[in-house]
Structure formats: C-alpha cells, structure tokens
mmCIF file of C-alpha atoms in Angstrom:
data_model
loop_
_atom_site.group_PDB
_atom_site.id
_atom_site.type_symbol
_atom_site.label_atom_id
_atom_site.label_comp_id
_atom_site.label_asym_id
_atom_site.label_seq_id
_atom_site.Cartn_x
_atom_site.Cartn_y
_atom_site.Cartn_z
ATOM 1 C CA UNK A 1 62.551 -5.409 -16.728
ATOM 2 C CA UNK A 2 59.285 -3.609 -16.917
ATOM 3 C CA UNK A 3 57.476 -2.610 -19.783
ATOM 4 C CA UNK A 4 54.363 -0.304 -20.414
ATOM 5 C CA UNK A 5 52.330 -1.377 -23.219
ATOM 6 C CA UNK A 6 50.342 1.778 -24.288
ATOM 7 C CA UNK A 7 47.265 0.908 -26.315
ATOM 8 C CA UNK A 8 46.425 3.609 -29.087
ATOM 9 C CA UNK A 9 43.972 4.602 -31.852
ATOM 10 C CA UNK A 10 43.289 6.688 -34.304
ATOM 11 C CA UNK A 11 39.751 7.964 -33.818
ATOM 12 C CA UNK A 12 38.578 6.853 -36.871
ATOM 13 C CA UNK A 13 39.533 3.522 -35.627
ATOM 14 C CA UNK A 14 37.785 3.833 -32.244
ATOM 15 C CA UNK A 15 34.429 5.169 -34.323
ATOM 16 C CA UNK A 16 34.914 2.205 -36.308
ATOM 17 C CA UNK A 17 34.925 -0.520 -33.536
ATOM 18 C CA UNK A 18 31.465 0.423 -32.128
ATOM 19 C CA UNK A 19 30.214 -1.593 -35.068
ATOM 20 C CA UNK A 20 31.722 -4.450 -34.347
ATOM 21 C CA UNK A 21 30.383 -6.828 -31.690
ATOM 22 C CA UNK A 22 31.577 -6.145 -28.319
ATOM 23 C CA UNK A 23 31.382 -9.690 -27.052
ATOM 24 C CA UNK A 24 33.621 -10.770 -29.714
ATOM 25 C CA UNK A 25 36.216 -7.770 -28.883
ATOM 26 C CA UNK A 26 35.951 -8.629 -24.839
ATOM 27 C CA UNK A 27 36.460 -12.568 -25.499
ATOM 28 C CA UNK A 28 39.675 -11.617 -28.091
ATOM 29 C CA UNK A 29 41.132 -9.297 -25.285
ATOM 30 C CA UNK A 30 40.289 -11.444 -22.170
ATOM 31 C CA UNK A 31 42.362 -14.892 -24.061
ATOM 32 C CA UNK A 32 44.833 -11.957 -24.532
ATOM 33 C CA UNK A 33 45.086 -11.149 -21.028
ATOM 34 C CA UNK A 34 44.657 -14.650 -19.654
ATOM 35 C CA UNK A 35 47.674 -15.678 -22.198
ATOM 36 C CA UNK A 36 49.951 -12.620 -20.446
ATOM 37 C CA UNK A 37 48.475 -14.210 -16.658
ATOM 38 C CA UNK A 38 49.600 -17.490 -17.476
ATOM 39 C CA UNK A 39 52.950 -16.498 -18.727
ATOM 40 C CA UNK A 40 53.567 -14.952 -15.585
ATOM 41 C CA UNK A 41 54.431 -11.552 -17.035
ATOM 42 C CA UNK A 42 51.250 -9.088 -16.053
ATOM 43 C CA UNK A 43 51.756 -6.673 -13.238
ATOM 44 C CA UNK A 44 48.720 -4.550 -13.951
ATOM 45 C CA UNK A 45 46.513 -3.616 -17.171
ATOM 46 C CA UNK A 46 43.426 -1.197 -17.451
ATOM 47 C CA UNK A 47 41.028 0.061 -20.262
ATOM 48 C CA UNK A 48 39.743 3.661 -20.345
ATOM 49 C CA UNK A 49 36.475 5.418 -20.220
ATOM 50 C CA UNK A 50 35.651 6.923 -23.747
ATOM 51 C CA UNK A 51 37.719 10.036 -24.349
ATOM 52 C CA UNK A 52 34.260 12.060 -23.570
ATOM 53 C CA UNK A 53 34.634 11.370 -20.349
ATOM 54 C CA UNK A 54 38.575 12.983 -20.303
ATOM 55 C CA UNK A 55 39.370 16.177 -18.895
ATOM 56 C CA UNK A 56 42.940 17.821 -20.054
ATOM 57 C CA UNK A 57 44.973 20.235 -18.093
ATOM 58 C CA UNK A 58 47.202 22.606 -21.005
ATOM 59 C CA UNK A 59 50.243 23.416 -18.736
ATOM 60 C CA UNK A 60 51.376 26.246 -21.661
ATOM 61 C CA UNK A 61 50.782 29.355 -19.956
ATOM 62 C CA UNK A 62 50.910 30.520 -16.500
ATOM 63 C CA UNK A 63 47.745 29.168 -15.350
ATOM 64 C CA UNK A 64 46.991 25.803 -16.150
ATOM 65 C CA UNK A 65 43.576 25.357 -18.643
ATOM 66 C CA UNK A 66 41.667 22.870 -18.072
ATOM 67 C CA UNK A 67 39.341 21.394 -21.360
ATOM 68 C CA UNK A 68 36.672 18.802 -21.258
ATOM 69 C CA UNK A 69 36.711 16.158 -23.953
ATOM 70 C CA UNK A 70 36.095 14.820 -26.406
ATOM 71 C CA UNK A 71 39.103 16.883 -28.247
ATOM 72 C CA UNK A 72 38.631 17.736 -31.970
ATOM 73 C CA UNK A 73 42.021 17.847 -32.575
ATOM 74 C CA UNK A 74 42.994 14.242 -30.943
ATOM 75 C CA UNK A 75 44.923 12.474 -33.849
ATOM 76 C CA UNK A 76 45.559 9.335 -31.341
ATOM 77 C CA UNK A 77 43.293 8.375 -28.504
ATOM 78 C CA UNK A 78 45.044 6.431 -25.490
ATOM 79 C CA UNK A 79 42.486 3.421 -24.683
ATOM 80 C CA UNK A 80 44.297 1.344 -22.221
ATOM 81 C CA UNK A 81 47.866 -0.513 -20.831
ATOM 82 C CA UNK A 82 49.664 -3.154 -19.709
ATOM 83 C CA UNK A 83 52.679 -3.256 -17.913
ATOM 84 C CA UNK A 84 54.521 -6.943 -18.144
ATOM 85 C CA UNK A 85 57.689 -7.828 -16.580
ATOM 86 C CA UNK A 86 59.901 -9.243 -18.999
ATOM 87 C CA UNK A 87 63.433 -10.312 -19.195
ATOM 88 C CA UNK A 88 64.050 -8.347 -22.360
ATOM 89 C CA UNK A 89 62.677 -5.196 -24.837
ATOM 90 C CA UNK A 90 62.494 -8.051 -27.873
ATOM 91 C CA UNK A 91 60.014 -10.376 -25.858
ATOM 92 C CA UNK A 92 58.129 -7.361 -24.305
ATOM 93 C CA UNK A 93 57.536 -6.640 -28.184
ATOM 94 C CA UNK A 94 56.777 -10.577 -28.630
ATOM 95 C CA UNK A 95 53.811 -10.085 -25.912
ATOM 96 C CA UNK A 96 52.874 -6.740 -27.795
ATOM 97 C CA UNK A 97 52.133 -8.520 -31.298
ATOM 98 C CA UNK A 98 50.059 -10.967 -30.102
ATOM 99 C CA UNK A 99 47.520 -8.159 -28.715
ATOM 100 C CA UNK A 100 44.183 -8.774 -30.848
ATOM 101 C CA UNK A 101 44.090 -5.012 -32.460
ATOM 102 C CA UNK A 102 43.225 -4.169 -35.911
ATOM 103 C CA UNK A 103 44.134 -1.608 -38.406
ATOM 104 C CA UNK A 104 44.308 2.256 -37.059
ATOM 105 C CA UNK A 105 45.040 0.859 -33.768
ATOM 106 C CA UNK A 106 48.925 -0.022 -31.781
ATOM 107 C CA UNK A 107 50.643 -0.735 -28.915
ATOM 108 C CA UNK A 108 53.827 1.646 -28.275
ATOM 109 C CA UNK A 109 56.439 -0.328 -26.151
ATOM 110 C CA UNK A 110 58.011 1.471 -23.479
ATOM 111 C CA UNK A 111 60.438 0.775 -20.673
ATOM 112 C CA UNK A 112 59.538 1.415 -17.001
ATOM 113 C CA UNK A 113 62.578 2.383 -15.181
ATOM 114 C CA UNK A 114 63.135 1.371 -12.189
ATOM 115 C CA UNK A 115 63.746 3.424 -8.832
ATOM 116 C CA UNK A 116 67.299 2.269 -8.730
ATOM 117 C CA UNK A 117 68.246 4.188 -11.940
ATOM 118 C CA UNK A 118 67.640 7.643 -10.216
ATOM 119 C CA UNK A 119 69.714 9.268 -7.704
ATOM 120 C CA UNK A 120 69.720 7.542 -4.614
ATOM 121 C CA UNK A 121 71.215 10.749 -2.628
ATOM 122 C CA UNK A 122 68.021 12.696 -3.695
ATOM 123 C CA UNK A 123 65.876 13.816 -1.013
ATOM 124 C CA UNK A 124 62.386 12.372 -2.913
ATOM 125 C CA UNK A 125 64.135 9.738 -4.474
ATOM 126 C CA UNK A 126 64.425 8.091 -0.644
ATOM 127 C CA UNK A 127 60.929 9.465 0.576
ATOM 128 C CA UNK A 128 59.804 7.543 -2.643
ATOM 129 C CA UNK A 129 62.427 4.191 -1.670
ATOM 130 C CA UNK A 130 60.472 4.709 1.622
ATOM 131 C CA UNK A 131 56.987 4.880 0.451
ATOM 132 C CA UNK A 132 57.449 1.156 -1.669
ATOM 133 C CA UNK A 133 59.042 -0.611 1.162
ATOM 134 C CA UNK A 134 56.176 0.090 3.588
ATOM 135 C CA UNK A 135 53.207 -0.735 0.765
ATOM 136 C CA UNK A 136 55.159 -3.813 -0.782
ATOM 137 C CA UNK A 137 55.824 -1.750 -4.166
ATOM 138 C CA UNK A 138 59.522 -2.435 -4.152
#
C-alpha cells in the first residue's frame, strides 16, 4: 500500500524555525530519511521552496485567478512529502511519528490509491495503464 506523508505548518511555526540552526534541522531530517531508505519503504520524498516562491490558481469563477505568494491568509503551509510503501495505514503512521518535527508542525497520512481501484473500462484510465507500463511506473 502507498502512503503520502504530507508535511505541514503553521506559519508561525515555519517563522519560528529560521532561528534554529539549519545544520541541525538537515542532519535530524537526513537520519530520518536514511531510516525510511533502509527500511525499504521510500518511493520518493521532496521539500518545497518557501511559500514566496508559490503561485496559486483560484478555480472559483469562470476564469481561473492566478495569485503570487506569500498568502496572508495561509493558516497551514505545505513544506514537503513522502510517499512510503507500506503493508498497512498503522505502520505508515509508525514511519510518520518518528519524523523529527516540532510543535505547530504535522504530517497528515494519506492513502495513494492505486490505478487498479478505478475503472478499468474507462477510456483514460487505460491511456493512463498504458503510459506506466511503457515508463516502468506500474
């Protein structure tokens, strides 16, 4: 089973880490990672740019608005993932609490599903089957 780990903030919390010492913070997260590479269960993981650097496209009216960040009204900033394969939602959650993060900051858990849950008569759905099998995603 695949699982997203979704790394979040307040912003408070993000304003709050730039004091802290950055080597200390990469070392914490890279025993992290190398714990998740040595269990076998890391498909892929990535940090993100500060949310400065964001752009957001408001699909609520007929033409789509697009705002540059940093957003005022962010209550959560998205910093980063990881998406494990796991054999169950409880160990997926075991890998999650491990994750060196302090307070204002928390992984949400969430299933991948798999291409073989949608329906395999739809016209995408096989273009997409397709797609895997010839760049080994399947």
């Amino acid at each position: 089973m695949k699982f997203m780990l979704l790394m979040k903030s307040t912003p408070e919390a993000v304003e709050e880490s730039k004091g802290l010492d950055f080597e200390e913070i990469i070392a914490a997260m890279g025993r992290y990672n190398e714990s998740l590479i040595a269990a076998g269960v890391i498909l892929s993981g990535e940090g993100l740019a500060d949310i400065s650097e964001a752009v957001r496209v408001d699909f609520g009216s007929e033409v789509p608005v697009v705002t540059d960040g940093p957003f005022t009204e962010v209550k959560e900033i998205f910093n980063g993932f990881w998406i494990l394969e796991v054999s169950s939602k409880d160990e997926a959650v075991e890998w999650a609490k491990r994750c060196p993060l302090g307070p204002g900051s928390w992984l949400e858990v969430r299933r991948v599903p798999g291409i073989e849950e949608f329906p395999q008569d739809n016209e995408f759905i096989q273009r997409e089957v397709e797609w895997r099998a010839e760049h080994g995603q399947l």
